[in-house]
C-alpha atoms as one frame of an Amber mdcrd trajectory, in Angstrom:
protein
   7.494  24.591 -60.653  10.467  22.790 -62.175   8.197  20.805 -64.477   6.590
  23.961 -65.831   9.983  25.601 -66.422  11.106  22.536 -68.336   7.973  22.722
 -70.501   8.572  26.404 -71.206  12.192  25.743 -72.171  11.041  22.917 -74.428
   8.518  25.204 -76.121  11.137  27.900 -76.660  13.571  25.325 -78.062  10.818
  24.084 -80.352  10.272  27.618 -81.632  13.984  28.218 -82.251  14.431  24.917
 -84.062  11.475  25.344 -86.383  13.681  26.041 -89.390  11.480  24.430 -91.992
   9.017  27.332 -91.595  11.630  29.662 -92.995  11.962  27.397 -96.009   8.239
  27.517 -96.684   7.859  31.256 -96.602   9.479  34.377 -95.212   7.986  36.603
 -92.557   6.761  33.814 -90.264   7.659  34.598 -86.635   9.499  32.089 -84.488
   7.252  32.788 -81.489   3.894  34.479 -80.942   3.575  36.227 -77.572   0.053
  37.012 -76.356  -0.164  39.773 -73.758  -2.722  39.819 -70.908  -4.573  42.853
 -72.259  -5.456  40.867 -75.391  -6.854  37.945 -73.392  -8.901  40.277 -71.183
 -10.283  42.141 -74.204 -11.262  38.911 -75.985 -13.040  37.555 -72.902 -14.885
  40.859 -72.483 -15.866  40.814 -76.169 -17.227  37.281 -75.843 -19.160  38.030
 -72.640 -20.773  41.117 -74.144 -21.737  39.617 -77.505 -22.003  35.831 -77.419
 -22.402  34.717 -73.820 -25.964  33.468 -74.349 -25.769  32.453 -78.012 -22.409
  30.653 -77.556 -21.336  31.837 -81.013 -17.738  32.725 -81.662 -16.510  36.291
 -82.024 -13.829  37.756 -84.267 -11.463  40.673 -83.864  -8.231  42.227 -85.102
  -4.847  41.801 -83.424  -2.320  44.634 -83.141   1.351  44.377 -82.298   4.883
  44.426 -83.654   7.659  42.009 -84.631  11.070  42.213 -82.977  13.862  39.735
 -83.789  11.517  37.006 -84.926   9.158  37.377 -81.935   5.647  38.684 -82.583
   4.268  40.619 -79.596   0.467  40.869 -79.753  -0.126  43.815 -77.428  -3.619
  45.042 -78.313  -6.800  44.110 -80.142 -10.324  45.297 -80.905 -13.594  43.628
 -81.848 -15.224  43.800 -85.267 -18.766  42.834 -86.315 -18.903  39.256 -87.550
 -21.750  36.932 -88.493 -21.824  33.421 -89.932 -24.510  30.923 -90.833 -24.326
  27.921 -88.461 -25.775  25.672 -91.177 -23.852  26.977 -94.181 -20.293  27.589
 -93.041 -19.307  29.233 -96.315 -21.760  32.061 -95.661 -20.199  34.670 -93.390
 -19.893  38.444 -93.051 -17.034  40.536 -91.684 -17.347  44.324 -91.568 -13.973
  45.416 -92.957 -15.112  49.044 -93.200 -15.571  49.095 -89.426 -12.104  47.603
 -89.075 -10.539  50.337 -91.203 -12.218  53.047 -89.110 -11.104  51.476 -85.844
  -7.540  50.980 -87.037  -7.249  54.626 -88.063  -8.246  55.654 -84.529  -5.856
  53.173 -82.886  -3.048  54.374 -85.140  -3.418  57.880 -83.717  -2.862  56.517
 -80.191   0.089  54.215 -80.908   1.648  54.333 -84.349   4.000  51.400 -83.644
   1.147  48.907 -83.324   0.380  47.421 -86.711  -2.204  44.895 -87.839  -0.571
  41.497 -87.324  -3.563  39.185 -87.675  -6.943  38.325 -86.235  -8.453  36.271
 -83.449 -11.450  34.017 -82.979 -12.885  32.236 -79.972 -13.273  28.488 -79.592
 -11.000  25.487 -79.360 -10.079  25.093 -83.041 -10.394  26.908 -86.345 -13.036
  26.160 -88.981 -12.462  25.222 -92.650 -13.717  28.552 -93.995 -11.358  30.497
 -91.709  -8.797  30.307 -94.506 -11.107  32.578 -96.541 -11.335  35.057 -93.677
  -7.562  34.934 -93.446  -7.317  35.869 -97.136  -9.488  38.909 -96.427  -7.191
  40.002 -93.580  -4.265  39.781 -96.019  -5.431  43.071 -97.494  -4.071  44.794
 -94.379  -1.001  42.678 -93.549   0.997  40.339 -95.808   1.368  37.538 -93.237
  -1.651  37.530 -90.861  -1.576  35.380 -87.743  -4.699  33.575 -86.560  -4.986
  33.171 -82.773  -7.690  30.816 -81.492  -8.549  31.681 -77.881 -10.487  29.318
 -75.651 -12.397  31.776 -73.462 -13.864  28.971 -71.325 -10.420  27.386 -70.815
 -11.728  23.847 -71.219  -8.237  22.385 -70.740  -6.721  23.807 -67.517  -3.404
  22.044 -68.191  -2.567  24.131 -71.265  -2.580  27.736 -72.382  -5.913  29.068
 -73.709  -4.420  30.277 -76.997  -3.146  28.656 -80.187  -1.476  30.524 -83.071
  -1.566  29.657 -86.779  -0.494  31.095 -90.100  -1.501  30.140 -93.620   0.900
  28.423 -96.032   0.648  27.078 -99.560   1.056  23.352-100.128   1.430  21.568
-103.433  -0.433  18.293-103.760   0.659  15.300-105.805  -1.673  16.285-108.642
  -0.022  19.713-108.864  -2.819  21.733-107.297  -1.984  24.386-104.725  -4.010
  24.507-101.522  -3.807  26.702 -98.458  -3.661  25.258 -94.957  -2.971  26.569
 -91.493   0.445  25.927 -89.931   0.701  25.807 -86.146   3.079  28.296 -84.527
   4.568  28.163 -81.023   2.856  30.657 -78.744   3.002  31.722 -75.128   1.622
  34.345 -72.726   3.962  37.058 -71.521   3.572  40.528 -70.018   5.576  43.705
 -69.746   6.286  45.062 -66.281   3.390  47.606 -66.302   1.039  44.852 -67.442
   2.188  42.581 -64.613   1.382  45.312 -62.098  -2.072  45.779 -63.609  -2.802
  42.045 -63.586  -1.709  41.791 -59.945  -4.070  44.613 -59.007  -6.933  42.827
 -60.773  -6.135  39.565 -59.016  -6.175  41.271 -55.619  -9.940  41.614 -55.991
 -10.249  37.835 -56.382  -7.694  36.606 -53.867  -4.715  37.770 -51.841  -1.707
  37.078 -54.063   0.686  37.770 -51.192  -0.599  34.797 -49.182   0.727  31.413
 -50.333  -0.405  28.278 -48.574   0.807  24.734 -48.755  -2.455  23.680 -50.381
  -2.084  26.134 -53.268   1.516  25.058 -53.863   0.497  21.387 -53.934  -2.342
  22.209 -56.363   0.134  23.979 -58.668   2.470  20.978 -58.550  -0.402  18.636
 -59.425  -1.488  20.866 -62.312   2.082  20.944 -63.665   2.369  17.160 -63.470
  -0.957  16.729 -65.267   0.238  19.059 -68.028   3.473  17.081 -68.311   1.532
  13.809 -68.575  -0.656  15.221 -71.349   2.426  16.321 -73.314   4.021  12.895
 -72.865   0.832  11.246 -74.142   1.009  13.383 -77.288   4.653  12.420 -77.818
   3.886   8.732 -77.286   0.952   8.863 -79.726   3.150  10.465 -82.390   5.975
   7.960 -81.928   3.513   5.050 -82.046   2.180   6.358 -85.356   5.708   6.732
 -86.742   6.636   3.217 -85.592   3.465   1.783 -87.148   4.135   3.586 -90.434
   0.879   5.584 -90.391   2.694   8.904 -89.991   5.752  10.222 -91.785   8.685
  10.921 -89.452   9.667  14.557 -89.063  13.386  14.922 -88.480  12.976  18.222
 -86.676  10.501  16.704 -84.199  12.784  13.704 -83.650  15.700  16.086 -83.051
  13.712  18.030 -80.451  12.675  14.829 -78.670  16.278  13.656 -78.593  17.339
  16.991 -77.140  14.659  16.687 -74.433  15.876  13.204 -73.533  19.466  14.421
 -73.378  18.466  17.127 -70.887  16.903  14.597 -68.515  19.008  13.936 -65.401
  20.661  10.587 -64.771  18.555   9.122 -61.980  21.122   6.373 -61.319  23.759
   8.855 -60.213  24.660   8.575 -56.527  25.087  12.351 -56.241  21.569  12.930
 -57.526  20.173  10.281 -55.161  21.969  11.887 -52.210  20.694  15.321 -53.231
  17.088  14.092 -53.449  17.461  12.313 -50.097  18.891  15.396 -48.402  16.174
  17.638 -49.770  13.486  15.139 -48.785  14.916  14.900 -45.268  15.039  18.686
 -44.962  11.427  18.986 -46.121  10.318  16.224 -43.740  12.182  17.899 -40.855
  10.484  21.219 -41.579   7.060  19.534 -41.699   7.785  17.671 -38.440   8.959
  20.857 -36.746   5.877  22.751 -37.924   3.624  19.972 -36.634   5.374  20.054
 -33.253   5.028  23.830 -33.018   1.365  23.601 -33.962   0.764  20.886 -31.347
   2.561  22.887 -28.646   0.554  25.970 -29.548  -2.711  24.009 -29.399  -1.729
  22.503 -26.012  -0.818  25.962 -24.704  -4.200  27.331 -25.802  -5.949  24.360
 -24.160  -4.166  24.963 -20.841  -4.949  28.672 -20.972  -8.573  27.854 -21.709
  -8.787  25.479 -18.743  -7.156  28.005 -16.414  -9.502  30.763 -17.532 -12.525
  28.455 -17.128 -11.382  27.456 -13.631 -10.938  31.101 -12.610 -14.343  31.975
 -14.004 -15.895  29.081 -12.080 -14.227  30.262  -8.855 -15.560  33.756  -9.395
 -19.069  32.395  -9.939 -18.833  30.320  -6.715 -17.576  33.361  -4.807 -20.476
  35.441  -6.115 -22.923  32.725  -5.003 -21.390  32.647  -1.515 -21.531  36.432
  -1.244 -25.182  36.472  -2.280 -25.943  33.700   0.215 -24.209  35.606   3.033
 -26.152  38.749   2.158 -29.440  36.837   2.248 -28.594  35.353   5.639 -27.607
  38.775   6.919 -30.865  40.270   5.666 -32.778  37.397   7.272 -31.111  37.957
  10.662 -31.803  41.675  10.453 -35.454  40.953   9.644 -35.821  38.614  12.634
 -34.328  41.182  15.001 -36.721  43.791  13.657 -39.708  41.500  14.240 -38.561
  40.789  17.817 -38.237  44.523  18.472 -41.747  45.190  17.148 -43.199  42.412
  19.337 -41.410  43.788  22.390 -42.782  47.281  21.768 -46.322  45.922  21.386
 -45.975  43.982  24.673 -44.765  47.073  26.522 -47.665  49.142  25.164 -50.163
  46.475  26.252 -48.717  46.389  29.800 -48.954  50.181  30.125 -52.641  50.105
  29.145 -53.360  47.405  31.719
């Protein structure tokens, strides 16, 4: 829908305008692209390992960087355990990872280790330590948090982060996660594969009015949620509880500048014409449907009337046959009585 396209363009603009990331450190991608194979592999990993325990799973992401865009094209699971009570106690089998990566490298040498993934809705405080371990294999690992249950249907199930160093007022250096713009995109062969998988669930070639309306409603709900986030941020800035970010303000101003002027007579006429065309199509479809239903009703009545006539004709035929049989039986009885009378007269 148009609303969804506007959101995608806003996200891409956000990624291009994120210049302060380059100031913090080099090697941070402008956009993280998650491919469908990665999402399918993560969901399969979660269903096989943690469906009943509801614990999160961890794996390694493979891909490549091209012109500031990180394409995450593949992944594999690694053994991971953590204490639910003591979050600082965890285990990640890096030897297993090294063995798996050596085998993947033989299949596709272009795919490098670009980061790691975990399931859930948000990262945990000790994930920064796991990220430091992944740094042994790539200088700038990317953490992708994937919501396998897709608790929020109005947003994408993935969020991307990278670690940065921040200097506090007391001079200490701490590491935190920085959010990165991310999206889901597929190459042409992947699109064909996803379409074939979806054919088992539903017919993707059949589009109904109900499905289109549901997609419009979902897009509007997503737009409302994004507007609520923007309003909450601006309220905090106006109240002085949050420091204003000039880059965010610039992006918001650019979004507002792209909005159409609803007071323009040309735009009003265009909306009116399109609404009239849509209403005419709906009216015409309703008329055609009504005429078709009336035609079927008339055909049904005609067929029922013909069937009733045939049943009445069959009844009349059966009745005539019974009367004919009755007359024949009476004549036979009269003949038998006549023969008996003749025999009796001869004896006398």
